[in-house]
PDB file of C-alpha atoms in Angstrom:
ATOM      1  CA  ASP M   1     -73.334  40.422  10.813  1.00  0.00           C
ATOM      2  CA  THR M   2     -75.883  40.372  13.760  1.00  0.00           C
ATOM      3  CA  ALA M   3     -76.999  36.913  14.564  1.00  0.00           C
ATOM      4  CA  VAL M   4     -80.275  38.000  16.515  1.00  0.00           C
ATOM      5  CA  SER M   5     -81.559  41.506  16.011  1.00  0.00           C
ATOM      6  CA  GLN M   6     -84.571  43.358  17.536  1.00  0.00           C
ATOM      7  CA  THR M   7     -86.261  46.488  16.594  1.00  0.00           C
ATOM      8  CA  PRO M   8     -86.763  48.966  18.427  1.00  0.00           C
ATOM      9  CA  LYS M   9     -84.081  48.814  21.172  1.00  0.00           C
ATOM     10  CA  TYR M  10     -86.155  51.323  23.262  1.00  0.00           C
ATOM     11  CA  LEU M  11     -89.937  51.912  23.279  1.00  0.00           C
ATOM     12  CA  VAL M  12     -91.749  54.416  25.423  1.00  0.00           C
ATOM     13  CA  THR M  13     -95.397  54.477  25.152  1.00  0.00           C
ATOM     14  CA  GLN M  14     -98.528  55.206  27.138  1.00  0.00           C
ATOM     15  CA  MET M  15    -100.964  53.061  28.762  1.00  0.00           C
ATOM     16  CA  GLY M  16    -103.673  51.696  26.333  1.00  0.00           C
ATOM     17  CA  ASN M  17    -101.498  51.983  23.272  1.00  0.00           C
ATOM     18  CA  ASP M  18    -100.685  49.054  20.889  1.00  0.00           C
ATOM     19  CA  LYS M  19     -96.988  48.359  19.948  1.00  0.00           C
ATOM     20  CA  SER M  20     -94.976  45.807  18.133  1.00  0.00           C
ATOM     21  CA  ILE M  21     -91.371  44.382  18.627  1.00  0.00           C
ATOM     22  CA  LYS M  22     -89.731  42.770  15.582  1.00  0.00           C
ATOM     23  CA  CYS M  23     -87.188  39.972  15.759  1.00  0.00           C
ATOM     24  CA  GLU M  24     -84.944  38.634  13.142  1.00  0.00           C
ATOM     25  CA  GLN M  25     -82.211  35.810  13.244  1.00  0.00           C
ATOM     26  CA  ASN M  26     -79.673  35.038  10.632  1.00  0.00           C
ATOM     27  CA  LEU M  27     -78.261  31.880  12.125  1.00  0.00           C
ATOM     28  CA  GLY M  28     -80.495  29.338  10.198  1.00  0.00           C
ATOM     29  CA  HIS M  29     -82.292  28.246  13.484  1.00  0.00           C
ATOM     30  CA  ASP M  30     -85.576  26.775  13.360  1.00  0.00           C
ATOM     31  CA  THR M  31     -86.806  27.700  16.801  1.00  0.00           C
ATOM     32  CA  MET M  32     -87.247  31.135  18.167  1.00  0.00           C
ATOM     33  CA  TYR M  33     -88.453  32.448  21.489  1.00  0.00           C
ATOM     34  CA  TRP M  34     -89.745  35.649  23.345  1.00  0.00           C
ATOM     35  CA  TYR M  35     -88.730  36.247  26.923  1.00  0.00           C
ATOM     36  CA  LYS M  36     -89.627  38.908  29.373  1.00  0.00           C
ATOM     37  CA  GLN M  37     -87.295  40.075  32.029  1.00  0.00           C
ATOM     38  CA  ASP M  38     -88.685  42.177  34.811  1.00  0.00           C
ATOM     39  CA  SER M  39     -87.137  44.737  36.916  1.00  0.00           C
ATOM     40  CA  LYS M  40     -85.896  41.798  39.254  1.00  0.00           C
ATOM     41  CA  LYS M  41     -83.821  40.569  36.315  1.00  0.00           C
ATOM     42  CA  PHE M  42     -86.017  37.297  36.190  1.00  0.00           C
ATOM     43  CA  LEU M  43     -86.082  35.954  32.742  1.00  0.00           C
ATOM     44  CA  LYS M  44     -89.187  34.102  31.851  1.00  0.00           C
ATOM     45  CA  ILE M  45     -90.261  32.614  28.576  1.00  0.00           C
ATOM     46  CA  MET M  46     -93.512  33.832  26.978  1.00  0.00           C
ATOM     47  CA  PHE M  47     -93.648  31.993  23.524  1.00  0.00           C
ATOM     48  CA  SER M  48     -91.676  29.656  21.388  1.00  0.00           C
ATOM     49  CA  TYR M  49     -92.152  28.770  17.741  1.00  0.00           C
ATOM     50  CA  ASN M  50     -90.501  25.956  15.819  1.00  0.00           C
ATOM     51  CA  ASN M  51     -90.634  25.994  12.160  1.00  0.00           C
ATOM     52  CA  LYS M  52     -93.322  28.752  12.383  1.00  0.00           C
ATOM     53  CA  GLU M  53     -95.562  26.801  14.622  1.00  0.00           C
ATOM     54  CA  LEU M  54     -96.323  27.904  18.145  1.00  0.00           C
ATOM     55  CA  ILE M  55     -95.128  25.238  20.490  1.00  0.00           C
ATOM     56  CA  ILE M  56     -94.865  27.068  23.781  1.00  0.00           C
ATOM     57  CA  ASN M  57     -97.526  29.583  25.071  1.00  0.00           C
ATOM     58  CA  GLU M  58     -96.997  30.419  28.706  1.00  0.00           C
ATOM     59  CA  THR M  59     -99.604  31.943  30.962  1.00  0.00           C
ATOM     60  CA  VAL M  60     -99.424  35.135  29.150  1.00  0.00           C
ATOM     61  CA  PRO M  61    -102.298  37.845  28.874  1.00  0.00           C
ATOM     62  CA  ASN M  62    -104.003  37.452  25.338  1.00  0.00           C
ATOM     63  CA  ARG M  63    -103.183  41.207  24.895  1.00  0.00           C
ATOM     64  CA  PHE M  64     -99.651  39.505  23.879  1.00  0.00           C
ATOM     65  CA  SER M  65     -99.703  37.971  20.270  1.00  0.00           C
ATOM     66  CA  PRO M  66     -96.809  36.507  18.536  1.00  0.00           C
ATOM     67  CA  LYS M  67     -96.406  36.079  14.695  1.00  0.00           C
ATOM     68  CA  SER M  68     -93.966  34.180  12.947  1.00  0.00           C
ATOM     69  CA  PRO M  69     -94.180  34.974   9.199  1.00  0.00           C
ATOM     70  CA  ASP M  70     -91.095  32.520   8.412  1.00  0.00           C
ATOM     71  CA  LYS M  71     -88.414  30.700  10.520  1.00  0.00           C
ATOM     72  CA  ALA M  72     -86.218  33.539  10.487  1.00  0.00           C
ATOM     73  CA  HIS M  73     -88.631  36.220  11.903  1.00  0.00           C
ATOM     74  CA  LEU M  74     -90.686  36.254  15.073  1.00  0.00           C
ATOM     75  CA  ASN M  75     -92.750  39.547  15.934  1.00  0.00           C
ATOM     76  CA  LEU M  76     -94.295  40.299  19.160  1.00  0.00           C
ATOM     77  CA  HIS M  77     -97.552  42.640  19.079  1.00  0.00           C
ATOM     78  CA  ILE M  78     -98.967  43.960  22.358  1.00  0.00           C
ATOM     79  CA  ASN M  79    -102.273  45.607  22.822  1.00  0.00           C
ATOM     80  CA  SER M  80    -103.619  47.830  25.486  1.00  0.00           C
ATOM     81  CA  LEU M  81    -100.570  48.525  27.089  1.00  0.00           C
ATOM     82  CA  GLU M  82    -100.627  48.380  30.967  1.00  0.00           C
ATOM     83  CA  LEU M  83     -97.863  49.633  33.291  1.00  0.00           C
ATOM     84  CA  GLY M  84     -97.056  46.076  34.504  1.00  0.00           C
ATOM     85  CA  ASP M  85     -96.000  45.410  31.023  1.00  0.00           C
ATOM     86  CA  SER M  86     -92.743  47.510  31.332  1.00  0.00           C
ATOM     87  CA  ALA M  87     -89.843  45.276  31.021  1.00  0.00           C
ATOM     88  CA  VAL M  88     -86.899  44.357  28.683  1.00  0.00           C
ATOM     89  CA  TYR M  89     -88.006  41.795  26.104  1.00  0.00           C
ATOM     90  CA  PHE M  90     -85.595  39.541  24.537  1.00  0.00           C
ATOM     91  CA  CYS M  91     -85.886  37.446  21.336  1.00  0.00           C
ATOM     92  CA  ALA M  92     -83.800  34.224  21.108  1.00  0.00           C
ATOM     93  CA  SER M  93     -83.228  31.401  18.762  1.00  0.00           C
ATOM     94  CA  SER M  94     -81.801  27.967  18.829  1.00  0.00           C
ATOM     95  CA  GLN M  95     -81.118  24.846  16.548  1.00  0.00           C
ATOM     96  CA  GLY M  96     -83.757  22.365  17.432  1.00  0.00           C
ATOM     97  CA  GLY M  97     -82.786  18.808  17.852  1.00  0.00           C
ATOM     98  CA  ALA M  98     -82.266  16.108  20.607  1.00  0.00           C
ATOM     99  CA  MET M  99     -82.567  18.290  23.626  1.00  0.00           C
ATOM    100  CA  ILE M 100     -79.563  20.435  22.646  1.00  0.00           C
ATOM    101  CA  TYR M 101     -81.116  24.023  22.836  1.00  0.00           C
ATOM    102  CA  GLU M 102     -78.233  26.485  23.378  1.00  0.00           C
ATOM    103  CA  GLN M 103     -79.973  29.731  22.801  1.00  0.00           C
ATOM    104  CA  TYR M 104     -78.867  32.996  21.190  1.00  0.00           C
ATOM    105  CA  PHE M 105     -80.222  36.130  22.427  1.00  0.00           C
ATOM    106  CA  GLY M 106     -81.093  39.546  20.884  1.00  0.00           C
ATOM    107  CA  PRO M 107     -79.984  43.004  22.395  1.00  0.00           C
ATOM    108  CA  GLY M 108     -83.289  43.249  23.997  1.00  0.00           C
ATOM    109  CA  THR M 109     -86.056  45.789  23.748  1.00  0.00           C
ATOM    110  CA  ARG M 110     -86.656  47.954  26.883  1.00  0.00           C
ATOM    111  CA  LEU M 111     -90.399  48.885  26.967  1.00  0.00           C
ATOM    112  CA  THR M 112     -91.626  51.580  29.213  1.00  0.00           C
ATOM    113  CA  VAL M 113     -95.147  52.055  29.652  1.00  0.00           C
ATOM    114  CA  THR M 114     -96.171  55.309  31.268  1.00  0.00           C
TER     115      THR M 114
ATOM    116  CA  GLN I   1     -90.538  25.158  45.256  1.00  0.00           C
ATOM    117  CA  LYS I   2     -88.861  27.114  42.397  1.00  0.00           C
ATOM    118  CA  GLU I   3     -88.186  24.974  39.217  1.00  0.00           C
ATOM    119  CA  VAL I   4     -84.664  26.375  39.090  1.00  0.00           C
ATOM    120  CA  GLU I   5     -82.968  27.681  42.217  1.00  0.00           C
ATOM    121  CA  GLN I   6     -80.006  29.967  42.450  1.00  0.00           C
ATOM    122  CA  ASN I   7     -78.403  31.988  45.336  1.00  0.00           C
ATOM    123  CA  SER I   8     -79.169  35.540  44.011  1.00  0.00           C
ATOM    124  CA  GLY I   9     -76.144  36.799  45.716  1.00  0.00           C
ATOM    125  CA  PRO I  10     -74.127  39.306  45.491  1.00  0.00           C
ATOM    126  CA  LEU I  11     -71.240  36.774  45.710  1.00  0.00           C
ATOM    127  CA  SER I  12     -67.734  38.903  46.062  1.00  0.00           C
ATOM    128  CA  VAL I  13     -64.576  37.251  45.599  1.00  0.00           C
ATOM    129  CA  PRO I  14     -61.138  38.813  45.145  1.00  0.00           C
ATOM    130  CA  GLU I  15     -59.306  38.911  41.712  1.00  0.00           C
ATOM    131  CA  GLY I  16     -57.535  35.684  41.044  1.00  0.00           C
ATOM    132  CA  ALA I  17     -59.920  33.674  43.219  1.00  0.00           C
ATOM    133  CA  ILE I  18     -62.205  30.790  42.366  1.00  0.00           C
ATOM    134  CA  ALA I  19     -65.942  31.763  41.838  1.00  0.00           C
ATOM    135  CA  SER I  20     -68.433  29.064  42.541  1.00  0.00           C
ATOM    136  CA  LEU I  21     -71.814  29.300  41.588  1.00  0.00           C
ATOM    137  CA  ASN I  22     -74.587  26.896  42.266  1.00  0.00           C
ATOM    138  CA  CYS I  23     -77.838  25.865  40.987  1.00  0.00           C
ATOM    139  CA  THR I  24     -80.498  23.232  41.803  1.00  0.00           C
ATOM    140  CA  TYR I  25     -83.604  22.201  39.740  1.00  0.00           C
ATOM    141  CA  SER I  26     -86.647  20.179  40.345  1.00  0.00           C
ATOM    142  CA  ASP I  27     -87.308  18.488  37.042  1.00  0.00           C
ATOM    143  CA  ARG I  28     -85.630  15.029  37.566  1.00  0.00           C
ATOM    144  CA  GLY I  29     -86.339  14.363  33.758  1.00  0.00           C
ATOM    145  CA  SER I  30     -84.145  17.381  32.768  1.00  0.00           C
ATOM    146  CA  GLN I  31     -81.315  16.565  30.350  1.00  0.00           C
ATOM    147  CA  SER I  32     -79.767  19.870  29.221  1.00  0.00           C
ATOM    148  CA  PHE I  33     -77.997  22.422  31.347  1.00  0.00           C
ATOM    149  CA  PHE I  34     -76.558  25.920  30.543  1.00  0.00           C
ATOM    150  CA  TRP I  35     -74.831  28.748  32.021  1.00  0.00           C
ATOM    151  CA  TYR I  36     -75.293  32.145  30.765  1.00  0.00           C
ATOM    152  CA  ARG I  37     -73.693  35.293  31.603  1.00  0.00           C
ATOM    153  CA  GLN I  38     -75.602  38.596  31.628  1.00  0.00           C
ATOM    154  CA  TYR I  39     -73.685  41.994  31.957  1.00  0.00           C
ATOM    155  CA  SER I  40     -75.916  44.955  33.146  1.00  0.00           C
ATOM    156  CA  GLY I  41     -77.887  46.332  30.478  1.00  0.00           C
ATOM    157  CA  LYS I  42     -77.026  43.501  28.051  1.00  0.00           C
ATOM    158  CA  SER I  43     -78.366  40.297  26.645  1.00  0.00           C
ATOM    159  CA  PRO I  44     -77.611  36.985  28.130  1.00  0.00           C
ATOM    160  CA  GLU I  45     -74.735  35.123  26.547  1.00  0.00           C
ATOM    161  CA  LEU I  46     -73.989  31.505  26.724  1.00  0.00           C
ATOM    162  CA  ILE I  47     -70.724  30.375  28.339  1.00  0.00           C
ATOM    163  CA  MET I  48     -71.254  26.770  29.281  1.00  0.00           C
ATOM    164  CA  SER I  49     -73.384  23.870  28.407  1.00  0.00           C
ATOM    165  CA  ILE I  50     -73.509  20.465  30.051  1.00  0.00           C
ATOM    166  CA  TYR I  51     -75.479  17.298  29.341  1.00  0.00           C
ATOM    167  CA  SER I  52     -73.732  14.488  31.252  1.00  0.00           C
ATOM    168  CA  ASN I  53     -72.930  13.879  34.960  1.00  0.00           C
ATOM    169  CA  GLY I  54     -69.269  15.017  35.800  1.00  0.00           C
ATOM    170  CA  ASP I  55     -67.149  18.108  34.911  1.00  0.00           C
ATOM    171  CA  LYS I  56     -66.756  19.908  31.705  1.00  0.00           C
ATOM    172  CA  GLU I  57     -63.962  22.441  31.382  1.00  0.00           C
ATOM    173  CA  ASP I  58     -63.524  25.268  28.877  1.00  0.00           C
ATOM    174  CA  GLY I  59     -60.681  27.381  29.706  1.00  0.00           C
ATOM    175  CA  ARG I  60     -61.141  29.046  33.132  1.00  0.00           C
ATOM    176  CA  PHE I  61     -64.695  27.687  33.401  1.00  0.00           C
ATOM    177  CA  THR I  62     -65.830  24.431  34.735  1.00  0.00           C
ATOM    178  CA  ALA I  63     -69.246  23.197  34.699  1.00  0.00           C
ATOM    179  CA  GLN I  64     -70.256  20.338  37.180  1.00  0.00           C
ATOM    180  CA  LEU I  65     -73.615  18.219  36.999  1.00  0.00           C
ATOM    181  CA  ASN I  66     -74.969  15.733  39.430  1.00  0.00           C
ATOM    182  CA  LYS I  67     -78.131  14.578  38.212  1.00  0.00           C
ATOM    183  CA  ALA I  68     -78.799  12.223  41.073  1.00  0.00           C
ATOM    184  CA  SER I  69     -78.742  15.455  43.377  1.00  0.00           C
ATOM    185  CA  GLN I  70     -80.405  17.593  40.662  1.00  0.00           C
ATOM    186  CA  TYR I  71     -77.288  19.988  40.977  1.00  0.00           C
ATOM    187  CA  VAL I  72     -75.501  21.878  38.621  1.00  0.00           C
ATOM    188  CA  SER I  73     -72.496  24.455  39.375  1.00  0.00           C
ATOM    189  CA  LEU I  74     -70.116  26.671  37.555  1.00  0.00           C
ATOM    190  CA  LEU I  75     -66.559  27.455  38.719  1.00  0.00           C
ATOM    191  CA  ILE I  76     -64.628  30.290  37.549  1.00  0.00           C
ATOM    192  CA  ARG I  77     -61.030  30.085  38.081  1.00  0.00           C
ATOM    193  CA  ASP I  78     -58.542  32.900  38.255  1.00  0.00           C
ATOM    194  CA  SER I  79     -61.590  35.455  38.444  1.00  0.00           C
ATOM    195  CA  GLN I  80     -61.198  38.623  36.914  1.00  0.00           C
ATOM    196  CA  PRO I  81     -63.009  41.983  37.220  1.00  0.00           C
ATOM    197  CA  SER I  82     -64.480  41.486  33.678  1.00  0.00           C
ATOM    198  CA  ASP I  83     -66.326  38.369  35.081  1.00  0.00           C
ATOM    199  CA  SER I  84     -68.212  40.624  37.261  1.00  0.00           C
ATOM    200  CA  ALA I  85     -72.068  39.875  35.639  1.00  0.00           C
ATOM    201  CA  THR I  86     -74.936  37.990  36.659  1.00  0.00           C
ATOM    202  CA  TYR I  87     -74.856  34.186  36.057  1.00  0.00           C
ATOM    203  CA  LEU I  88     -77.891  32.443  34.986  1.00  0.00           C
ATOM    204  CA  CYS I  89     -78.563  28.874  35.217  1.00  0.00           C
ATOM    205  CA  ALA I  90     -80.867  27.327  32.568  1.00  0.00           C
ATOM    206  CA  VAL I  91     -82.650  24.039  32.423  1.00  0.00           C
ATOM    207  CA  ILE I  92     -84.244  22.269  29.489  1.00  0.00           C
ATOM    208  CA  SER I  93     -87.491  20.727  30.782  1.00  0.00           C
ATOM    209  CA  THR I  94     -88.537  17.206  30.232  1.00  0.00           C
ATOM    210  CA  GLY I  95     -90.055  17.288  26.561  1.00  0.00           C
ATOM    211  CA  GLY I  96     -87.209  19.432  25.464  1.00  0.00           C
ATOM    212  CA  PHE I  97     -88.850  22.928  24.174  1.00  0.00           C
ATOM    213  CA  LYS I  98     -88.943  25.043  27.327  1.00  0.00           C
ATOM    214  CA  THR I  99     -85.998  26.507  28.969  1.00  0.00           C
ATOM    215  CA  ILE I 100     -86.392  27.565  32.565  1.00  0.00           C
ATOM    216  CA  PHE I 101     -84.045  30.195  33.856  1.00  0.00           C
ATOM    217  CA  GLY I 102     -82.953  30.617  37.501  1.00  0.00           C
ATOM    218  CA  ALA I 103     -83.236  34.275  38.954  1.00  0.00           C
ATOM    219  CA  GLY I 104     -79.504  34.463  38.543  1.00  0.00           C
ATOM    220  CA  THR I 105     -76.598  35.108  40.788  1.00  0.00           C
ATOM    221  CA  ARG I 106     -74.602  38.404  40.845  1.00  0.00           C
ATOM    222  CA  LEU I 107     -70.880  38.064  40.895  1.00  0.00           C
ATOM    223  CA  PHE I 108     -68.609  40.908  41.863  1.00  0.00           C
ATOM    224  CA  VAL I 109     -64.935  40.371  41.437  1.00  0.00           C
ATOM    225  CA  LYS I 110     -62.837  42.849  43.289  1.00  0.00           C
ATOM    226  CA  ALA I 111     -59.479  44.037  41.817  1.00  0.00           C
TER     227      ALA I 111
END
């Protein structure tokens, strides 16, 4: 009964490759997020979707492209991977409404680019 | 100035003591504040939320908010070794869709 799930858990790939990370939530939430946590453990938002609509797009290279086929899914595709993309990527979801956005995180995907 | 600032620590307290974690934020219009706990190699998990000035207690945890001072804190009473983790302060920006996390404070509780 995992609330927010991500696949894969680990991803090791070479520079220049294209890869995707998938996220699914079964909480009935209408907002989903992608975060990047770097080696210094700083958690930074990348994208946010509300009801399949992109509402936050931080300063992220356009090699990163999110896609939300429905409210329960948010995928992240990364083109032309670079060494600096190595990090842990977390998906999260929340129930939108009046500034109350408690977020629930997936287990993370550890991406290593060699 | 960072949007959400925390002392990176590590903060070391003996078992049974009170651990005090602090956070300041720059967006005066922020309305929602959260504390997340993150164990090494795991994902953040929500432990407290607070929206109004004052204290909010939940078990051994107390969150304190002072919007005038743009300050939010977390007290952990009767600290246990299992509380050893990184504690992330999170603030919802004005407008309501963006959560900004602090860099986290590492807490060690010594048995």
